Amino acid sequence: MDLVGLLKSQFLCHLVFCYVFIASGLIINTLQLFSLVLWPINKQLFRRLNCRLSYCISSQLVMLLEWWSGTECVIHTDPRAYPRFGKENAIVVLNHKFEIDFLCGWSLAERFGVLGGSKVLAKKELAYVPIIGWMWYFTEMVFCTRKWEQDRTTVARSLLHLRDYPEKYFFLIHCEGTRFTEKKHQISMQVAQAKGLPSLKHHLLPRTKGFAVTVRSLRNVVSAVYDCTLNFRNNENPTLLGVLNGKKYHADLYVRRIPLEEVPEDEGACAAWLHRLYQEKDAFQEQYCRTGTFPETPMVPPRRPWTLLNWLLWASLLLWPFFRFLVSMVSSGSSLTLASFVLVFFVASVGVRWMIGVTEIDKGSAYGDGDSRQRHDD
C-alpha cells in the first residue's frame, strides 16, 4: 500500500469526513427548517433553495466516491440518447444489488447536473434519519410504507406534487424493493414460479404497482425511463467502508433511454412491460458476466469540481474551530476534560460505524416472511 492509500485508510481521516458531514448536515437541516416560511409566500423559491441546500449534503457523499475513492463509472449507452441526459426529467430504474448502488445513481445525477433536485422512492423509515432523511423531507421526496393499501393514495399524492417542480430531476426507483441476496432471490423465484412468471438469475422479481403509479402520475412531465443496469468489474464487491478507505472500484452502467410513450398506461399492461424489462436486464447482466462488458458505446461523463469545492468549503469553515477546541481541551490537563474528549471520540467512532452500517446489505429490509410475500406484487 502506498503512502496515500495508507493515509486514506486511517480512522482519523474517516472521523474528519464524519464530523464535516454531520456538522454541515445539521446546519443545513436547520436552514431548511427556517426556509419553511417561504412555502406559503413563494413555493418555487422554497424548492429552488432546498435543491441547493440538498446538494450541499448529497454531494459530500458523491465527493467521497469520485474524488477520494477515485471510482470511475463508465456509461454504456446509445450516443443519440446521451445528449438528452440531464436536460429532461426521467424515471431511473436501477438494479439493487450493491451497497453503493445508490451512490452510483447519485454520481450519475451529479455528472449530468441534476443531483440537487433528484428524487427517490424510499421507505418511510428513512424520513426520520437525521441529515439525509430530514434533507429528503424538505426536498419533497416520495416515501412509502410498502403496504399498498396505505401507499396507493399517499404515494400518488406526493408524485402529483412533483408535476410543477421547477428543477430538472431523475426519479430513482429500485423496483426490486430490497437489495439482492441469494436467500431473497430464492424466495423471489418461488413467487415468480407461483405467478407463472419467467425466472430471473441476477434480479429479484420487480414490484410493479409503485412503478405503475409513478408512470401514471408523472406522465407528460417525465420524458423517458432510463433503464440502468449496474455491475462492477472483476467481481468486485464494493462497500461504503471501502470507499471511505479510498479503495477505487470500476463500475459499468448500461443506460437505455426508453420514451415514456412506450410504457403502457393501463396498470396490468404496465406490470407486464416491467416484467419484460427485467427479463432484458437479466440478459444484459448475463452478457456482462460472460464478456465483461455491456452493449452500446462506452462513455465517461466529465467529473465536475463542485462536489469537491463544496466539501472543501465546509471543511474550511468547520475544522479550524473544532481543532482549536480539541487543543484547548487537551492542554487544560483536566481529567474531566480528557474523559470528555475520549467520550466524544468514542461517540464519533460509533457514529461512523452506524452511518456505514445503514448501507450494508445484511441490514436491508426483510424479504420472504409472510408479510413480504403478501406485499411482493406491490
mmCIF file of C-alpha atoms in Angstrom:
data_model
loop_
_atom_site.group_PDB
_atom_site.id
_atom_site.type_symbol
_atom_site.label_atom_id
_atom_site.label_comp_id
_atom_site.label_asym_id
_atom_site.label_seq_id
_atom_site.Cartn_x
_atom_site.Cartn_y
_atom_site.Cartn_z
ATOM 1 C CA MET A 1 0.000 0.000 0.000
ATOM 2 C CA ASP A 2 1.410 3.429 -0.980
ATOM 3 C CA LEU A 3 1.564 6.395 1.384
ATOM 4 C CA VAL A 4 -1.626 7.997 0.009
ATOM 5 C CA GLY A 5 -3.508 4.711 0.293
ATOM 6 C CA LEU A 6 -2.281 4.291 3.870
ATOM 7 C CA LEU A 7 -3.425 7.813 4.726
ATOM 8 C CA LYS A 8 -6.875 7.206 3.263
ATOM 9 C CA SER A 9 -7.345 4.093 5.385
ATOM 10 C CA GLN A 10 -6.669 5.903 8.677
ATOM 11 C CA PHE A 11 -9.582 6.198 11.078
ATOM 12 C CA LEU A 12 -8.690 9.818 11.850
ATOM 13 C CA CYS A 13 -9.434 10.724 8.211
ATOM 14 C CA HIS A 14 -12.760 8.927 8.498
ATOM 15 C CA LEU A 15 -13.588 10.922 11.618
ATOM 16 C CA VAL A 16 -12.833 14.154 9.768
ATOM 17 C CA PHE A 17 -15.244 13.211 6.980
ATOM 18 C CA CYS A 18 -17.859 12.138 9.511
ATOM 19 C CA TYR A 19 -17.514 15.360 11.523
ATOM 20 C CA VAL A 20 -17.772 17.627 8.466
ATOM 21 C CA PHE A 21 -20.751 15.665 7.139
ATOM 22 C CA ILE A 22 -22.666 15.627 10.435
ATOM 23 C CA ALA A 23 -21.904 19.240 11.423
ATOM 24 C CA SER A 24 -22.648 20.691 7.990
ATOM 25 C CA GLY A 25 -25.697 18.440 7.617
ATOM 26 C CA LEU A 26 -27.242 19.656 10.870
ATOM 27 C CA ILE A 27 -26.560 23.279 9.900
ATOM 28 C CA ILE A 28 -28.220 22.710 6.524
ATOM 29 C CA ASN A 29 -31.192 20.914 8.114
ATOM 30 C CA THR A 30 -31.644 23.964 10.370
ATOM 31 C CA LEU A 31 -31.549 26.296 7.362
ATOM 32 C CA GLN A 32 -34.112 24.076 5.640
ATOM 33 C CA LEU A 33 -36.354 24.328 8.684
ATOM 34 C CA PHE A 34 -36.190 28.127 8.588
ATOM 35 C CA SER A 35 -36.875 28.077 4.843
ATOM 36 C CA LEU A 36 -40.390 26.771 5.549
ATOM 37 C CA VAL A 37 -41.528 30.381 5.959
ATOM 38 C CA LEU A 38 -41.081 30.731 2.181
ATOM 39 C CA TRP A 39 -43.532 27.943 1.326
ATOM 40 C CA PRO A 40 -46.773 29.983 1.646
ATOM 41 C CA ILE A 41 -45.115 33.047 0.107
ATOM 42 C CA ASN A 42 -43.216 31.600 -2.860
ATOM 43 C CA LYS A 43 -43.298 27.803 -3.166
ATOM 44 C CA GLN A 44 -40.999 27.678 -6.201
ATOM 45 C CA LEU A 45 -38.353 29.784 -4.449
ATOM 46 C CA PHE A 46 -38.558 27.416 -1.462
ATOM 47 C CA ARG A 47 -37.998 24.473 -3.812
ATOM 48 C CA ARG A 48 -35.062 26.032 -5.654
ATOM 49 C CA LEU A 49 -33.400 26.994 -2.366
ATOM 50 C CA ASN A 50 -33.809 23.497 -0.931
ATOM 51 C CA CYS A 51 -32.428 21.920 -4.093
ATOM 52 C CA ARG A 52 -29.209 23.796 -3.467
ATOM 53 C CA LEU A 53 -29.163 23.067 0.253
ATOM 54 C CA SER A 54 -29.791 19.405 -0.513
ATOM 55 C CA TYR A 55 -26.865 19.426 -2.940
ATOM 56 C CA CYS A 56 -24.564 20.619 -0.139
ATOM 57 C CA ILE A 57 -25.288 17.352 1.718
ATOM 58 C CA SER A 58 -25.605 14.709 -1.000
ATOM 59 C CA SER A 59 -22.615 15.993 -2.961
ATOM 60 C CA GLN A 60 -20.344 15.225 0.004
ATOM 61 C CA LEU A 61 -21.032 11.514 -0.422
ATOM 62 C CA VAL A 62 -20.544 11.782 -4.178
ATOM 63 C CA MET A 63 -17.223 13.532 -3.484
ATOM 64 C CA LEU A 64 -16.101 10.510 -1.465
ATOM 65 C CA LEU A 65 -16.872 8.226 -4.402
ATOM 66 C CA GLU A 66 -15.478 10.359 -7.208
ATOM 67 C CA TRP A 67 -12.559 12.267 -5.642
ATOM 68 C CA TRP A 68 -11.494 10.372 -2.507
ATOM 69 C CA SER A 69 -12.029 6.837 -3.789
ATOM 70 C CA GLY A 70 -11.463 7.727 -7.447
ATOM 71 C CA THR A 71 -14.142 5.271 -8.537
ATOM 72 C CA GLU A 72 -14.998 5.782 -12.189
ATOM 73 C CA CYS A 73 -18.319 4.789 -13.709
ATOM 74 C CA VAL A 74 -18.267 4.022 -17.429
ATOM 75 C CA ILE A 75 -21.665 4.559 -19.029
ATOM 76 C CA HIS A 76 -22.644 2.306 -21.924
ATOM 77 C CA THR A 77 -25.403 3.941 -23.924
ATOM 78 C CA ASP A 78 -26.681 4.975 -27.332
ATOM 79 C CA PRO A 79 -24.739 8.097 -28.433
ATOM 80 C CA ARG A 80 -28.004 9.536 -29.808
ATOM 81 C CA ALA A 81 -29.601 9.397 -26.339
ATOM 82 C CA TYR A 82 -26.576 10.739 -24.442
ATOM 83 C CA PRO A 83 -27.147 14.471 -25.232
ATOM 84 C CA ARG A 84 -30.598 14.282 -23.603
ATOM 85 C CA PHE A 85 -29.274 13.164 -20.193
ATOM 86 C CA GLY A 86 -29.706 15.955 -17.648
ATOM 87 C CA LYS A 87 -31.863 18.041 -19.968
ATOM 88 C CA GLU A 88 -35.116 16.206 -19.235
ATOM 89 C CA ASN A 89 -36.951 14.680 -16.283
ATOM 90 C CA ALA A 90 -36.560 10.913 -16.199
ATOM 91 C CA ILE A 91 -37.583 7.855 -14.166
ATOM 92 C CA VAL A 92 -34.421 5.857 -13.409
ATOM 93 C CA VAL A 93 -34.899 2.106 -12.901
ATOM 94 C CA LEU A 94 -31.720 0.781 -11.262
ATOM 95 C CA ASN A 95 -30.905 -2.747 -10.128
ATOM 96 C CA HIS A 96 -30.429 -3.087 -6.374
ATOM 97 C CA LYS A 97 -27.530 -5.461 -5.722
ATOM 98 C CA PHE A 98 -24.609 -3.472 -4.319
ATOM 99 C CA GLU A 99 -24.102 -1.478 -1.125
ATOM 100 C CA ILE A 100 -23.109 1.636 -3.081
ATOM 101 C CA ASP A 101 -25.563 1.352 -5.997
ATOM 102 C CA PHE A 102 -27.454 4.387 -4.647
ATOM 103 C CA LEU A 103 -24.162 6.306 -4.643
ATOM 104 C CA CYS A 104 -23.536 5.389 -8.282
ATOM 105 C CA GLY A 105 -27.043 6.645 -9.054
ATOM 106 C CA TRP A 106 -26.233 9.913 -7.285
ATOM 107 C CA SER A 107 -22.963 10.132 -9.230
ATOM 108 C CA LEU A 108 -24.896 9.716 -12.482
ATOM 109 C CA ALA A 109 -27.234 12.546 -11.453
ATOM 110 C CA GLU A 110 -24.274 14.730 -10.440
ATOM 111 C CA ARG A 111 -22.406 14.198 -13.711
ATOM 112 C CA PHE A 112 -25.461 15.468 -15.591
ATOM 113 C CA GLY A 113 -26.153 18.356 -13.215
ATOM 114 C CA VAL A 114 -29.426 17.224 -11.621
ATOM 115 C CA LEU A 115 -28.290 15.864 -8.232
ATOM 116 C CA GLY A 116 -29.839 18.623 -6.103
ATOM 117 C CA GLY A 117 -33.368 18.139 -7.393
ATOM 118 C CA SER A 118 -33.347 14.385 -7.939
ATOM 119 C CA LYS A 119 -35.795 12.155 -6.093
ATOM 120 C CA VAL A 120 -36.108 8.574 -4.931
ATOM 121 C CA LEU A 121 -38.969 6.329 -3.900
ATOM 122 C CA ALA A 122 -37.814 5.459 -0.372
ATOM 123 C CA LYS A 123 -39.193 3.610 2.621
ATOM 124 C CA LYS A 124 -40.859 5.889 5.148
ATOM 125 C CA GLU A 125 -38.472 4.982 7.980
ATOM 126 C CA LEU A 126 -35.691 6.875 6.196
ATOM 127 C CA ALA A 127 -37.577 10.151 6.659
ATOM 128 C CA TYR A 128 -36.648 10.035 10.365
ATOM 129 C CA VAL A 129 -32.912 9.505 9.782
ATOM 130 C CA PRO A 130 -31.040 12.705 10.721
ATOM 131 C CA ILE A 131 -29.422 14.748 7.959
ATOM 132 C CA ILE A 132 -30.215 12.704 4.833
ATOM 133 C CA GLY A 133 -33.754 11.726 5.825
ATOM 134 C CA TRP A 134 -34.560 15.243 7.017
ATOM 135 C CA MET A 135 -32.988 16.681 3.864
ATOM 136 C CA TRP A 136 -35.236 14.410 1.773
ATOM 137 C CA TYR A 137 -38.304 15.619 3.650
ATOM 138 C CA PHE A 138 -37.624 19.240 2.652
ATOM 139 C CA THR A 139 -36.963 18.294 -0.980
ATOM 140 C CA GLU A 140 -40.359 16.538 -1.241
ATOM 141 C CA MET A 141 -39.007 13.024 -1.513
ATOM 142 C CA VAL A 142 -41.627 10.315 -2.034
ATOM 143 C CA PHE A 143 -41.880 7.919 0.922
ATOM 144 C CA CYS A 144 -43.763 4.632 1.075
ATOM 145 C CA THR A 145 -44.649 2.106 3.788
ATOM 146 C CA ARG A 146 -44.576 -0.880 1.384
ATOM 147 C CA LYS A 147 -48.185 -1.581 2.320
ATOM 148 C CA TRP A 148 -50.057 -0.859 -0.864
ATOM 149 C CA GLU A 149 -53.371 -0.129 0.847
ATOM 150 C CA GLN A 150 -51.682 2.847 2.566
ATOM 151 C CA ASP A 151 -49.311 3.795 -0.261
ATOM 152 C CA ARG A 152 -51.844 3.872 -3.084
ATOM 153 C CA THR A 153 -53.104 7.326 -2.113
ATOM 154 C CA THR A 154 -50.111 8.866 -0.335
ATOM 155 C CA VAL A 155 -47.531 7.960 -2.996
ATOM 156 C CA ALA A 156 -49.782 9.164 -5.826
ATOM 157 C CA ARG A 157 -50.419 12.445 -3.992
ATOM 158 C CA SER A 158 -46.692 13.018 -3.415
ATOM 159 C CA LEU A 159 -45.921 12.290 -7.059
ATOM 160 C CA LEU A 160 -48.603 14.686 -8.295
ATOM 161 C CA HIS A 161 -46.941 17.456 -6.280
ATOM 162 C CA LEU A 162 -43.831 16.983 -8.442
ATOM 163 C CA ARG A 163 -45.650 17.843 -11.660
ATOM 164 C CA ASP A 164 -44.812 21.535 -11.277
ATOM 165 C CA TYR A 165 -41.341 21.045 -9.778
ATOM 166 C CA PRO A 166 -39.111 23.863 -11.111
ATOM 167 C CA GLU A 167 -35.848 21.891 -11.393
ATOM 168 C CA LYS A 168 -34.850 19.008 -13.672
ATOM 169 C CA TYR A 169 -34.652 15.707 -11.795
ATOM 170 C CA PHE A 170 -34.036 11.986 -12.016
ATOM 171 C CA PHE A 171 -36.635 9.965 -10.096
ATOM 172 C CA LEU A 172 -34.815 6.847 -8.891
ATOM 173 C CA ILE A 173 -36.807 3.728 -8.185
ATOM 174 C CA HIS A 174 -35.473 0.302 -7.147
ATOM 175 C CA CYS A 175 -38.336 -1.829 -8.420
ATOM 176 C CA GLU A 176 -36.986 -4.919 -6.648
ATOM 177 C CA GLY A 177 -37.837 -3.242 -3.349
ATOM 178 C CA THR A 178 -34.795 -4.534 -1.471
ATOM 179 C CA ARG A 179 -31.190 -5.468 -2.162
ATOM 180 C CA PHE A 180 -30.381 -8.730 -3.897
ATOM 181 C CA THR A 181 -29.116 -11.634 -1.780
ATOM 182 C CA GLU A 182 -29.137 -15.331 -2.596
ATOM 183 C CA LYS A 183 -31.734 -16.035 0.092
ATOM 184 C CA LYS A 184 -34.027 -13.268 -1.123
ATOM 185 C CA HIS A 185 -33.513 -14.415 -4.720
ATOM 186 C CA GLN A 186 -34.558 -17.969 -3.881
ATOM 187 C CA ILE A 187 -37.755 -16.748 -2.221
ATOM 188 C CA SER A 188 -38.447 -14.305 -5.052
ATOM 189 C CA MET A 189 -38.159 -17.021 -7.690
ATOM 190 C CA GLN A 190 -40.605 -19.180 -5.719
ATOM 191 C CA VAL A 191 -43.053 -16.283 -6.020
ATOM 192 C CA ALA A 192 -42.281 -15.998 -9.746
ATOM 193 C CA GLN A 193 -42.972 -19.697 -10.236
ATOM 194 C CA ALA A 194 -46.268 -19.440 -8.340
ATOM 195 C CA LYS A 195 -47.307 -16.499 -10.533
ATOM 196 C CA GLY A 196 -46.229 -18.193 -13.763
ATOM 197 C CA LEU A 197 -43.517 -15.601 -14.459
ATOM 198 C CA PRO A 198 -40.117 -16.348 -16.033
ATOM 199 C CA SER A 199 -37.251 -16.865 -13.597
ATOM 200 C CA LEU A 200 -34.556 -14.216 -13.205
ATOM 201 C CA LYS A 201 -30.943 -15.109 -12.492
ATOM 202 C CA HIS A 202 -29.493 -11.752 -11.437
ATOM 203 C CA HIS A 203 -32.518 -9.835 -10.129
ATOM 204 C CA LEU A 204 -35.430 -10.165 -7.767
ATOM 205 C CA LEU A 205 -38.959 -10.078 -9.102
ATOM 206 C CA PRO A 206 -39.897 -6.387 -9.599
ATOM 207 C CA ARG A 207 -42.756 -4.870 -7.642
ATOM 208 C CA THR A 208 -44.950 -3.332 -10.280
ATOM 209 C CA LYS A 209 -47.578 -1.176 -8.575
ATOM 210 C CA GLY A 210 -45.215 1.534 -7.341
ATOM 211 C CA PHE A 211 -43.692 1.796 -10.815
ATOM 212 C CA ALA A 212 -47.131 1.929 -12.470
ATOM 213 C CA VAL A 213 -48.383 4.740 -10.234
ATOM 214 C CA THR A 214 -45.115 6.652 -10.798
ATOM 215 C CA VAL A 215 -45.515 6.434 -14.567
ATOM 216 C CA ARG A 216 -49.180 7.393 -14.400
ATOM 217 C CA SER A 217 -48.615 10.348 -12.055
ATOM 218 C CA LEU A 218 -45.625 11.811 -13.911
ATOM 219 C CA ARG A 219 -46.753 11.230 -17.497
ATOM 220 C CA ASN A 220 -46.279 14.336 -19.693
ATOM 221 C CA VAL A 221 -43.850 15.704 -17.085
ATOM 222 C CA VAL A 222 -41.219 12.961 -17.303
ATOM 223 C CA SER A 223 -39.908 12.357 -20.816
ATOM 224 C CA ALA A 224 -38.371 8.903 -20.515
ATOM 225 C CA VAL A 225 -37.490 5.877 -18.455
ATOM 226 C CA TYR A 226 -33.749 5.332 -18.057
ATOM 227 C CA ASP A 227 -33.243 1.614 -17.624
ATOM 228 C CA CYS A 228 -29.931 1.398 -15.717
ATOM 229 C CA THR A 229 -28.095 -1.877 -15.109
ATOM 230 C CA LEU A 230 -25.027 -1.622 -12.862
ATOM 231 C CA ASN A 231 -22.151 -4.016 -12.425
ATOM 232 C CA PHE A 232 -18.541 -3.934 -11.225
ATOM 233 C CA ARG A 233 -15.508 -5.372 -12.950
ATOM 234 C CA ASN A 234 -13.508 -8.351 -11.737
ATOM 235 C CA ASN A 235 -16.346 -9.479 -9.433
ATOM 236 C CA GLU A 236 -15.679 -6.520 -7.118
ATOM 237 C CA ASN A 237 -17.957 -6.297 -4.091
ATOM 238 C CA PRO A 238 -17.977 -2.550 -3.346
ATOM 239 C CA THR A 239 -18.867 -1.213 0.089
ATOM 240 C CA LEU A 240 -19.167 2.240 1.603
ATOM 241 C CA LEU A 241 -16.373 1.288 4.024
ATOM 242 C CA GLY A 242 -14.181 0.519 1.016
ATOM 243 C CA VAL A 243 -14.997 3.925 -0.484
ATOM 244 C CA LEU A 244 -14.197 5.575 2.851
ATOM 245 C CA ASN A 245 -10.861 3.705 2.877
ATOM 246 C CA GLY A 246 -10.100 5.195 -0.532
ATOM 247 C CA LYS A 247 -10.479 1.965 -2.478
ATOM 248 C CA LYS A 248 -11.031 2.537 -6.182
ATOM 249 C CA TYR A 249 -13.770 0.487 -7.817
ATOM 250 C CA HIS A 250 -14.516 0.063 -11.515
ATOM 251 C CA ALA A 251 -18.205 0.385 -12.345
ATOM 252 C CA ASP A 252 -20.015 -0.189 -15.626
ATOM 253 C CA LEU A 253 -23.524 1.193 -16.077
ATOM 254 C CA TYR A 254 -25.706 0.289 -19.050
ATOM 255 C CA VAL A 255 -28.277 3.040 -19.654
ATOM 256 C CA ARG A 256 -31.166 2.650 -22.098
ATOM 257 C CA ARG A 257 -33.392 5.631 -22.789
ATOM 258 C CA ILE A 258 -36.984 4.491 -23.321
ATOM 259 C CA PRO A 259 -39.505 7.219 -24.239
ATOM 260 C CA LEU A 260 -42.339 7.267 -21.730
ATOM 261 C CA GLU A 261 -44.825 6.970 -24.590
ATOM 262 C CA GLU A 262 -43.683 3.360 -24.977
ATOM 263 C CA VAL A 263 -44.706 2.493 -21.398
ATOM 264 C CA PRO A 264 -48.393 1.413 -21.231
ATOM 265 C CA GLU A 265 -50.827 3.450 -19.137
ATOM 266 C CA ASP A 266 -53.003 0.523 -18.058
ATOM 267 C CA GLU A 267 -51.763 -0.925 -14.746
ATOM 268 C CA GLY A 268 -51.839 -4.550 -15.922
ATOM 269 C CA ALA A 269 -50.103 -3.782 -19.206
ATOM 270 C CA CYS A 270 -47.558 -1.626 -17.365
ATOM 271 C CA ALA A 271 -46.820 -4.511 -14.971
ATOM 272 C CA ALA A 272 -46.270 -6.889 -17.895
ATOM 273 C CA TRP A 273 -43.987 -4.295 -19.536
ATOM 274 C CA LEU A 274 -41.896 -4.009 -16.363
ATOM 275 C CA HIS A 275 -41.533 -7.784 -16.082
ATOM 276 C CA ARG A 276 -40.269 -7.890 -19.692
ATOM 277 C CA LEU A 277 -37.855 -5.070 -18.871
ATOM 278 C CA TYR A 278 -36.383 -7.099 -16.015
ATOM 279 C CA GLN A 279 -36.018 -10.141 -18.234
ATOM 280 C CA GLU A 280 -33.995 -7.943 -20.604
ATOM 281 C CA LYS A 281 -31.961 -6.544 -17.697
ATOM 282 C CA ASP A 282 -31.224 -10.114 -16.636
ATOM 283 C CA ALA A 283 -29.979 -10.938 -20.139
ATOM 284 C CA PHE A 284 -27.692 -7.875 -20.087
ATOM 285 C CA GLN A 285 -26.271 -8.928 -16.726
ATOM 286 C CA GLU A 286 -25.682 -12.442 -18.030
ATOM 287 C CA GLN A 287 -23.851 -10.988 -21.039
ATOM 288 C CA TYR A 288 -21.711 -8.894 -18.693
ATOM 289 C CA CYS A 289 -20.820 -11.960 -16.626
ATOM 290 C CA ARG A 290 -19.721 -13.773 -19.794
ATOM 291 C CA THR A 291 -17.922 -10.973 -21.650
ATOM 292 C CA GLY A 292 -17.134 -8.323 -19.017
ATOM 293 C CA THR A 293 -18.923 -5.582 -20.936
ATOM 294 C CA PHE A 294 -22.356 -4.198 -21.765
ATOM 295 C CA PRO A 295 -23.720 -3.354 -25.237
ATOM 296 C CA GLU A 296 -23.542 0.119 -26.820
ATOM 297 C CA THR A 297 -20.802 2.755 -26.751
ATOM 298 C CA PRO A 298 -18.788 3.255 -23.521
ATOM 299 C CA MET A 299 -18.561 6.879 -22.355
ATOM 300 C CA VAL A 300 -17.236 8.636 -19.248
ATOM 301 C CA PRO A 301 -19.147 11.844 -18.392
ATOM 302 C CA PRO A 302 -16.728 14.511 -17.120
ATOM 303 C CA ARG A 303 -16.306 14.751 -13.367
ATOM 304 C CA ARG A 304 -17.499 18.154 -12.132
ATOM 305 C CA PRO A 305 -15.465 20.055 -9.500
ATOM 306 C CA TRP A 306 -18.441 21.292 -7.454
ATOM 307 C CA THR A 307 -18.648 18.293 -5.119
ATOM 308 C CA LEU A 308 -15.003 18.723 -4.112
ATOM 309 C CA LEU A 309 -15.284 22.514 -3.779
ATOM 310 C CA ASN A 310 -18.417 22.153 -1.647
ATOM 311 C CA TRP A 311 -16.642 19.779 0.754
ATOM 312 C CA LEU A 312 -13.532 21.956 0.954
ATOM 313 C CA LEU A 313 -15.690 24.958 1.787
ATOM 314 C CA TRP A 314 -17.454 23.186 4.635
ATOM 315 C CA ALA A 315 -14.183 21.669 5.887
ATOM 316 C CA SER A 316 -12.503 25.082 5.990
ATOM 317 C CA LEU A 317 -15.456 26.526 7.920
ATOM 318 C CA LEU A 318 -15.798 23.699 10.439
ATOM 319 C CA LEU A 319 -12.412 22.065 11.033
ATOM 320 C CA TRP A 320 -10.360 25.014 12.312
ATOM 321 C CA PRO A 321 -12.661 25.916 15.239
ATOM 322 C CA PHE A 322 -13.037 22.214 16.012
ATOM 323 C CA PHE A 323 -9.271 21.660 16.179
ATOM 324 C CA ARG A 324 -8.849 24.746 18.356
ATOM 325 C CA PHE A 325 -11.477 23.360 20.706
ATOM 326 C CA LEU A 326 -9.686 19.989 20.884
ATOM 327 C CA VAL A 327 -6.316 21.610 21.568
ATOM 328 C CA SER A 328 -7.791 23.680 24.389
ATOM 329 C CA MET A 329 -9.377 20.565 25.898
ATOM 330 C CA VAL A 330 -6.142 18.556 25.826
ATOM 331 C CA SER A 331 -3.933 21.429 27.033
ATOM 332 C CA SER A 332 -6.190 22.090 30.023
ATOM 333 C CA GLY A 333 -4.930 18.910 31.672
ATOM 334 C CA SER A 334 -8.231 18.363 33.450
ATOM 335 C CA SER A 335 -9.105 14.692 33.921
ATOM 336 C CA LEU A 336 -12.773 15.517 33.374
ATOM 337 C CA THR A 337 -11.921 17.304 30.135
ATOM 338 C CA LEU A 338 -9.800 14.400 28.904
ATOM 339 C CA ALA A 339 -12.568 11.951 29.800
ATOM 340 C CA SER A 340 -14.996 14.091 27.829
ATOM 341 C CA PHE A 341 -12.603 14.035 24.875
ATOM 342 C CA VAL A 342 -12.429 10.229 24.990
ATOM 343 C CA LEU A 343 -16.219 10.050 25.176
ATOM 344 C CA VAL A 344 -16.587 12.348 22.136
ATOM 345 C CA PHE A 345 -14.061 10.214 20.252
ATOM 346 C CA PHE A 346 -15.992 7.041 21.121
ATOM 347 C CA VAL A 347 -19.347 8.536 20.115
ATOM 348 C CA ALA A 348 -17.833 9.743 16.836
ATOM 349 C CA SER A 349 -16.469 6.276 16.070
ATOM 350 C CA VAL A 350 -19.866 4.740 16.769
ATOM 351 C CA GLY A 351 -21.410 7.369 14.502
ATOM 352 C CA VAL A 352 -19.054 6.464 11.669
ATOM 353 C CA ARG A 353 -19.846 2.776 12.052
ATOM 354 C CA TRP A 354 -23.600 3.441 12.197
ATOM 355 C CA MET A 355 -23.529 5.514 9.021
ATOM 356 C CA ILE A 356 -21.652 2.746 7.215
ATOM 357 C CA GLY A 357 -23.933 0.052 8.638
ATOM 358 C CA VAL A 358 -27.028 1.720 7.164
ATOM 359 C CA THR A 359 -25.805 0.774 3.678
ATOM 360 C CA GLU A 360 -24.775 -2.821 4.415
ATOM 361 C CA ILE A 361 -26.653 -5.487 2.517
ATOM 362 C CA ASP A 362 -27.356 -7.627 5.562
ATOM 363 C CA LYS A 363 -29.047 -4.596 7.165
ATOM 364 C CA GLY A 364 -31.544 -4.425 4.296
ATOM 365 C CA SER A 365 -35.276 -4.881 4.639
ATOM 366 C CA ALA A 366 -36.778 -8.251 5.447
ATOM 367 C CA TYR A 367 -37.813 -10.308 2.460
ATOM 368 C CA GLY A 368 -39.641 -13.545 2.362
ATOM 369 C CA ASP A 369 -41.607 -13.602 5.584
ATOM 370 C CA GLY A 370 -45.361 -13.891 5.371
ATOM 371 C CA ASP A 371 -45.904 -10.177 5.198
ATOM 372 C CA SER A 372 -43.327 -9.710 2.496
ATOM 373 C CA ARG A 373 -44.804 -12.466 0.364
ATOM 374 C CA GLN A 374 -48.198 -10.882 0.653
ATOM 375 C CA ARG A 375 -46.883 -7.493 -0.438
ATOM 376 C CA HIS A 376 -44.495 -8.709 -3.118
ATOM 377 C CA ASP A 377 -46.623 -7.664 -6.057
ATOM 378 C CA ASP A 378 -46.753 -4.119 -4.681
#
